[in-house]
CSV table of C-alpha atoms in Angstrom, one decimal:
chain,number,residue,atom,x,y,z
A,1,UNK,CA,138.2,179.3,-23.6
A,2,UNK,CA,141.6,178.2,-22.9
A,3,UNK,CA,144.2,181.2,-22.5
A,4,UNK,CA,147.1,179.8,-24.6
A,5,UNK,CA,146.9,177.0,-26.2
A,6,UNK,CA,149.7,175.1,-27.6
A,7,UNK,CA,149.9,174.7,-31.0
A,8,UNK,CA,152.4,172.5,-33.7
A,9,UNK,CA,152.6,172.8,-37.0
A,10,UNK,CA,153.7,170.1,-38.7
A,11,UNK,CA,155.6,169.6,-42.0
A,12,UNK,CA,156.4,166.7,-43.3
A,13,UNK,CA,156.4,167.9,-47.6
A,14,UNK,CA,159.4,169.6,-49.3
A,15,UNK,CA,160.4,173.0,-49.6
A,16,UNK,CA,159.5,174.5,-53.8
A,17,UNK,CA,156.8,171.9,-54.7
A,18,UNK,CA,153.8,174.0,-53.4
A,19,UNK,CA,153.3,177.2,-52.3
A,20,UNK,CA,151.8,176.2,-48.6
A,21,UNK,CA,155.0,176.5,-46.6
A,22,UNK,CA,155.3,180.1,-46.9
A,23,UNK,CA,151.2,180.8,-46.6
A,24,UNK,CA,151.9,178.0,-43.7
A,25,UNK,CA,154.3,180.2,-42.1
A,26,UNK,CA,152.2,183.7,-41.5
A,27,UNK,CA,150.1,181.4,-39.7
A,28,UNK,CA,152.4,180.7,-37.0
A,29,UNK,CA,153.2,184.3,-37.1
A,30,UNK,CA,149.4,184.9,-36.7
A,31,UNK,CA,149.1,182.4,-33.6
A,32,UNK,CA,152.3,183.8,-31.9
A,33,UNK,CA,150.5,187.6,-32.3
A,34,UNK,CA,147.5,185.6,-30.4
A,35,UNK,CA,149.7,184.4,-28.0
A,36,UNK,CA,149.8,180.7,-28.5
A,37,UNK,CA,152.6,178.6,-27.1
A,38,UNK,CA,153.9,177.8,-31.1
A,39,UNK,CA,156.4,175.1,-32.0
A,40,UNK,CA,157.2,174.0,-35.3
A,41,UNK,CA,158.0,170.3,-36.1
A,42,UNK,CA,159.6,168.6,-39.2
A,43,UNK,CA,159.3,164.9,-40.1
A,44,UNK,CA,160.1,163.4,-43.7
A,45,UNK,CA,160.5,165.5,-46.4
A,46,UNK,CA,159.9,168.4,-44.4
A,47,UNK,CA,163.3,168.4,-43.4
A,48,UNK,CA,165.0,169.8,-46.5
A,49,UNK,CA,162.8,173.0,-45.9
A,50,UNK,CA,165.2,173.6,-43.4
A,51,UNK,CA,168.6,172.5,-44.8
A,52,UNK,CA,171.5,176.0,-44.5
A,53,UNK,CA,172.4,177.3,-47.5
A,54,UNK,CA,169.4,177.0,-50.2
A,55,UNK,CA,169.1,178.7,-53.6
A,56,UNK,CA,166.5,178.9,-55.2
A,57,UNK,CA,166.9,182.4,-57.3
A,58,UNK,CA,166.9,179.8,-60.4
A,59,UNK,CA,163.3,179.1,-59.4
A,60,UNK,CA,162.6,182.4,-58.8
A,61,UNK,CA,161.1,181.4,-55.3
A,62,UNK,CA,162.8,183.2,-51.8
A,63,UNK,CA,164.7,180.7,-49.8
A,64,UNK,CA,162.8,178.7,-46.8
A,65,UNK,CA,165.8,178.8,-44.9
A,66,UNK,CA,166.0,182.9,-44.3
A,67,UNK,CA,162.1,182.6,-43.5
A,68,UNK,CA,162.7,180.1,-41.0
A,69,UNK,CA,165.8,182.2,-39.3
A,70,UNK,CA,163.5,184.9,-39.4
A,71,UNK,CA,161.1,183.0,-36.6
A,72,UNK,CA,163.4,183.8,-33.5
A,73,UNK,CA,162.3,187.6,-34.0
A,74,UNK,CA,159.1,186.6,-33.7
A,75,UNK,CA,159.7,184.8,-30.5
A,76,UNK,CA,158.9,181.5,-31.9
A,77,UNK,CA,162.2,179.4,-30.4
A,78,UNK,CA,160.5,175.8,-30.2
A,79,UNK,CA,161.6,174.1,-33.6
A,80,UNK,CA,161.5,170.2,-33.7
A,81,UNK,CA,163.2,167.6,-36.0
A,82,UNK,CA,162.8,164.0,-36.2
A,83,UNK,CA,166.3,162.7,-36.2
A,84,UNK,CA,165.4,159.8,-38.5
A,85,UNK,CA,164.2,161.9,-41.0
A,86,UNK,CA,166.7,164.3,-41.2
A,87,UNK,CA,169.6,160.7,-40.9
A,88,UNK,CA,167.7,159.3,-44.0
A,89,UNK,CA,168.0,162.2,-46.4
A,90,UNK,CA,171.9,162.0,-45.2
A,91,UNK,CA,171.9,165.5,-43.0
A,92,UNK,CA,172.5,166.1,-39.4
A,93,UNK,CA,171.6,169.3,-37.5
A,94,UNK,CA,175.0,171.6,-38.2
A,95,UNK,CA,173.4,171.2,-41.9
A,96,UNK,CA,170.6,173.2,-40.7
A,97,UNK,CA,169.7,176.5,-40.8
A,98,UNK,CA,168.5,177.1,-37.5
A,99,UNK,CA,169.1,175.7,-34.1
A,100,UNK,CA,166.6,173.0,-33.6
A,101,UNK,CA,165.8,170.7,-31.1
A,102,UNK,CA,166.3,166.6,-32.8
A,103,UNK,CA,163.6,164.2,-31.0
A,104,UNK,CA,163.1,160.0,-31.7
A,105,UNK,CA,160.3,159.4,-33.5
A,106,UNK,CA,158.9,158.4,-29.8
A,107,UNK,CA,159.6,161.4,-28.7
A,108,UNK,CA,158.8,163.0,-31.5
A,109,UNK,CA,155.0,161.2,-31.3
A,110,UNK,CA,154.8,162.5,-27.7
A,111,UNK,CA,155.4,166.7,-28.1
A,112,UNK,CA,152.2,166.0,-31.1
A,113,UNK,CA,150.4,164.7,-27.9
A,114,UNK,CA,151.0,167.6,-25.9
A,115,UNK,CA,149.6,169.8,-27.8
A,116,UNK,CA,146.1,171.3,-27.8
A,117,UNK,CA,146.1,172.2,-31.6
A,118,UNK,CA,147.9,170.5,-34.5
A,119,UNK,CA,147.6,171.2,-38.1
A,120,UNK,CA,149.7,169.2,-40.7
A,121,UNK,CA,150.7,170.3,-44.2
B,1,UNK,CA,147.1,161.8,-24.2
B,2,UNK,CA,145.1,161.0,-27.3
B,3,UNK,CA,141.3,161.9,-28.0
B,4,UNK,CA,139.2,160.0,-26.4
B,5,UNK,CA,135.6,158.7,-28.1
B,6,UNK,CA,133.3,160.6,-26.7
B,7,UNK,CA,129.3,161.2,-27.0
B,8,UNK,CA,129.8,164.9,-25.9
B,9,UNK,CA,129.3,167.4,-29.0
B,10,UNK,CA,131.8,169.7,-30.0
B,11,UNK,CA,132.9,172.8,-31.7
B,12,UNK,CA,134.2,172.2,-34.6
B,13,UNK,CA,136.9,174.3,-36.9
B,14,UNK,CA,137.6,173.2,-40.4
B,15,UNK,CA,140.9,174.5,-41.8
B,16,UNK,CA,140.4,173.3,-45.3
B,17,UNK,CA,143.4,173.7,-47.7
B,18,UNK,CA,143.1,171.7,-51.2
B,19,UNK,CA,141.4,173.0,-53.8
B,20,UNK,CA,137.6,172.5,-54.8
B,21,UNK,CA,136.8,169.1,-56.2
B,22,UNK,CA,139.8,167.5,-54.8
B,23,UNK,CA,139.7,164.7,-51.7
B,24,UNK,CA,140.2,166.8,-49.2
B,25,UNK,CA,137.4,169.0,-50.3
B,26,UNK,CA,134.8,165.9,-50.4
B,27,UNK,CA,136.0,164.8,-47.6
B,28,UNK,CA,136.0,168.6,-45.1
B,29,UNK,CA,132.1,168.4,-47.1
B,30,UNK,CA,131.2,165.2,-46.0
B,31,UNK,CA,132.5,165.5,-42.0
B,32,UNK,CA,130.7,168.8,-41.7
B,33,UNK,CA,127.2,167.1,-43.0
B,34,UNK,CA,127.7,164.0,-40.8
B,35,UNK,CA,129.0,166.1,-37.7
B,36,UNK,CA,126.0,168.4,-38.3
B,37,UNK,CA,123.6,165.5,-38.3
B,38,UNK,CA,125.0,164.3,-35.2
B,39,UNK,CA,124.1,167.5,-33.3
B,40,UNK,CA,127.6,168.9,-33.1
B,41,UNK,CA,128.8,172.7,-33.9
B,42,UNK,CA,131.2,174.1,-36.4
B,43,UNK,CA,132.1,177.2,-35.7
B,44,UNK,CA,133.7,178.0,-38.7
B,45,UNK,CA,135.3,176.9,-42.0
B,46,UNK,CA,138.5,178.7,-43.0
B,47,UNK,CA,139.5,178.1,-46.9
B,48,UNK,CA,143.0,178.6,-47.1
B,49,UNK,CA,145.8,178.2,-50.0
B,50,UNK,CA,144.2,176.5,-52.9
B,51,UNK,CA,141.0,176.0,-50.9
B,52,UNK,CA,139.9,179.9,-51.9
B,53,UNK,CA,139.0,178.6,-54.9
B,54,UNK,CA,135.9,177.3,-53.3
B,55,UNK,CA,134.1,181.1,-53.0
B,56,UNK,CA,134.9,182.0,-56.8
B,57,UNK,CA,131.6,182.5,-58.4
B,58,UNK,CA,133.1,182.7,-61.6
B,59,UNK,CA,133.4,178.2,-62.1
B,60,UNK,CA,131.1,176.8,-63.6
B,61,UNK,CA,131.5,173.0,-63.2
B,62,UNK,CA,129.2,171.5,-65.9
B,63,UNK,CA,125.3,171.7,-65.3
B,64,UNK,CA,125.3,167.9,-64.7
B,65,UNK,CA,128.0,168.1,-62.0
B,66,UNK,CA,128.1,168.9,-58.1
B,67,UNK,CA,129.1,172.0,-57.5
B,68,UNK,CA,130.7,172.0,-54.4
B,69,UNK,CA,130.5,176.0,-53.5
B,70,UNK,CA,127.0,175.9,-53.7
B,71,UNK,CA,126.6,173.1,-51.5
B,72,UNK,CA,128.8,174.5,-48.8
B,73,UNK,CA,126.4,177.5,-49.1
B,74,UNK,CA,123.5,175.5,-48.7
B,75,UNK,CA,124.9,174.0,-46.1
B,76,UNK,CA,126.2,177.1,-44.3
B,77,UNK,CA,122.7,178.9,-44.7
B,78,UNK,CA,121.0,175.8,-42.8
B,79,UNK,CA,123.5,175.7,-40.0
B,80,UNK,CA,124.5,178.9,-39.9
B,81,UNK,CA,127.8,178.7,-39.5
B,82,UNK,CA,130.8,181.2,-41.3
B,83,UNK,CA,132.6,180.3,-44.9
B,84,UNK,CA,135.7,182.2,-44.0
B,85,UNK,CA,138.5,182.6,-46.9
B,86,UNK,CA,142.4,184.3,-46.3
B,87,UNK,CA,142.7,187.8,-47.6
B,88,UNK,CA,146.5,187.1,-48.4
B,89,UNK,CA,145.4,183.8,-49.9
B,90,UNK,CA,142.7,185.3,-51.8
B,91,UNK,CA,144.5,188.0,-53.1
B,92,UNK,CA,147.4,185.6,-54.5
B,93,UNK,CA,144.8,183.3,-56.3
B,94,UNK,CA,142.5,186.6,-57.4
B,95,UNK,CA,139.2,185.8,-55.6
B,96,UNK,CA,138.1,189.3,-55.0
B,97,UNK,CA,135.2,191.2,-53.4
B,98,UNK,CA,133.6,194.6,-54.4
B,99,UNK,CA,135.9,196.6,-51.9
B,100,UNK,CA,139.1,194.5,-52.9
B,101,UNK,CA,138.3,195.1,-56.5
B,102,UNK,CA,138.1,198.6,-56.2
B,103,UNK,CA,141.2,198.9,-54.4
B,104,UNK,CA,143.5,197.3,-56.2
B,105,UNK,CA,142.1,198.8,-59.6
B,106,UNK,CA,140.4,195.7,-60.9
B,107,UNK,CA,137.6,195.3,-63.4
B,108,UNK,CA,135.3,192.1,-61.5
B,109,UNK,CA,135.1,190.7,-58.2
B,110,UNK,CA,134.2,187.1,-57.7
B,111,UNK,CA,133.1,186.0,-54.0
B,112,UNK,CA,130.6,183.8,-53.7
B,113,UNK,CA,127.9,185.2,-51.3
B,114,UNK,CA,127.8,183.4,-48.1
B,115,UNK,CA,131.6,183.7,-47.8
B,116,UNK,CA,133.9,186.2,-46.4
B,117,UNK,CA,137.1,187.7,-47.2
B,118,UNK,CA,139.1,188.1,-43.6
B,119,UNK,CA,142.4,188.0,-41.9
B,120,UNK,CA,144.5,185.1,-40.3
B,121,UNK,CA,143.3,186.7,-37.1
B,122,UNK,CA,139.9,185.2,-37.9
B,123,UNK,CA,140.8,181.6,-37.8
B,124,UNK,CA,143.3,181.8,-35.0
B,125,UNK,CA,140.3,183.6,-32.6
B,126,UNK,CA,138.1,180.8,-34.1
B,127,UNK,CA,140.8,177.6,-32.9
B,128,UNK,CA,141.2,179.2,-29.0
B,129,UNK,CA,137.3,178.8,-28.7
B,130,UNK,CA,137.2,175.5,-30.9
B,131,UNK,CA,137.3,171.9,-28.9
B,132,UNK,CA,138.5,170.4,-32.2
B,133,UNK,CA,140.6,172.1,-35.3
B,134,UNK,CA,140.7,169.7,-38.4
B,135,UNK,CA,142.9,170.2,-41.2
B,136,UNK,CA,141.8,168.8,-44.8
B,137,UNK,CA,144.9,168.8,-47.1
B,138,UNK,CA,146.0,167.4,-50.5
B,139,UNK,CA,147.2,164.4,-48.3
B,140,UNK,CA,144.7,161.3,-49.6
């Protein structure tokens, strides 16, 4: 049994349409309790789960955005973007609510070989 | 560097998330039986979000259908591996054990037997002893 594994989760759906990124999240809180080298990574739609400044009190949902500022608390500093993603939907990263690291989708395609664990919502 | 083929077996965990009777459900189903018949191991099948649905008792697809708990039992009890479901999911989508019943005040409880009701903690334990974690989502 490896020590730490690293481990990516990997969005790639909007924010409100399900209920998975929340339920996604306590999962990367779980594997950061175990001591897991966690990063988070966003690719397509995933992007606008992180986009500053969300409101969705007239959904009656909590915002994304203060979950995902939330992470550096829980020591969990590794977020990833791909840049073409976040271009296409017409943001760049000062639209974001969190510092995050922007990769190419090469690059991108490279950190989800790194790692020892990957799970994709 | 990417997975290479290999004719080594593994141990296998499942981290199933669409709900029962959906693609991804077939699908988690149908790599357990063939990885199974192939000598491999799973070590255990986490049910999370929608997939908790899977250990409520209380469907009853129609008498002429698959029912798709029951053969996850089935095929749990002959490889005896774990049917593990998220408390915090569980709760949210009311699939309830005895003990959960009682403590929150409610009337029935509806786990299937074979599966257990247990914490994130579970499932992250289960992926640092796993060689291989597979996600089946709502993705087809």
């Amino acid at each position: 049994m490896k020590a730490s594994k690293k481990i990516l989760f990997l969005h790639s759906k909007p924010p409100y349409g399900t209920f998975y990124p929340q339920e996604a999240f306590d999962v990367a809180l779980m594997a950061a309790a175990f001591n897991l080298h966690v990063s988070l990574a966003f690719l397509e739609d995933g992007v606008f789960q992180l986009v500053n400044g969300q409101n969705s009190t007239a959904i009656d949902r909590k915002p994304l955005s203060a979950m995902y500022q939330s992470l550096a608390i829980y020591d969990i500093k590794d977020i990833f973007v791909e840049t073409e993603s976040l271009l296409k939907r017409g943001f760049v990263a000062a639209d974001l609510a969190l510092p995050v690291t922007l990769l190419t989708t090469k690059e991108f395609t490279q950190l989800m070989q790194q790692q020892d664990v990957l799970l994709n919502w | 560097m990417l997975a290479q083929p290999t004719s080594e077996l593994l141990h296998y965990v499942l981290f199933i998330h669409s709900a029962p009777y959906t693609q991804g459900s077939y699908s988690a189903l149908r790599f357990a039986e063939a990885a199974l018949q192939q000598g491999h191991h799973i070590e255990q099948i986490f049910f999370y979000h929608d997939a908790v649905q899977h250990a409520n008792n209380l469907a009853i697809p129609p008498t002429d259908e698959h029912n798709i708990a029951q053969d996850w039992e089935k095929l749990a009890a002959q490889y005896q591996f774990n049917l593990m479901i998220c408390i915090a999911a569980a709760l949210r989508r009311g699939v309830l054990d005895k003990a959960l019943a009682t403590q929150y005040e409610k009337a029935h409880f509806n786990l299937a037997k074979n599966y257990q009701i247990v914490g994130l903690g579970q499932f992250i334990e289960a992926t640092l002893k796993a060689d291989r974690v597979l996600v089946f989502g709502n993705q087809l």
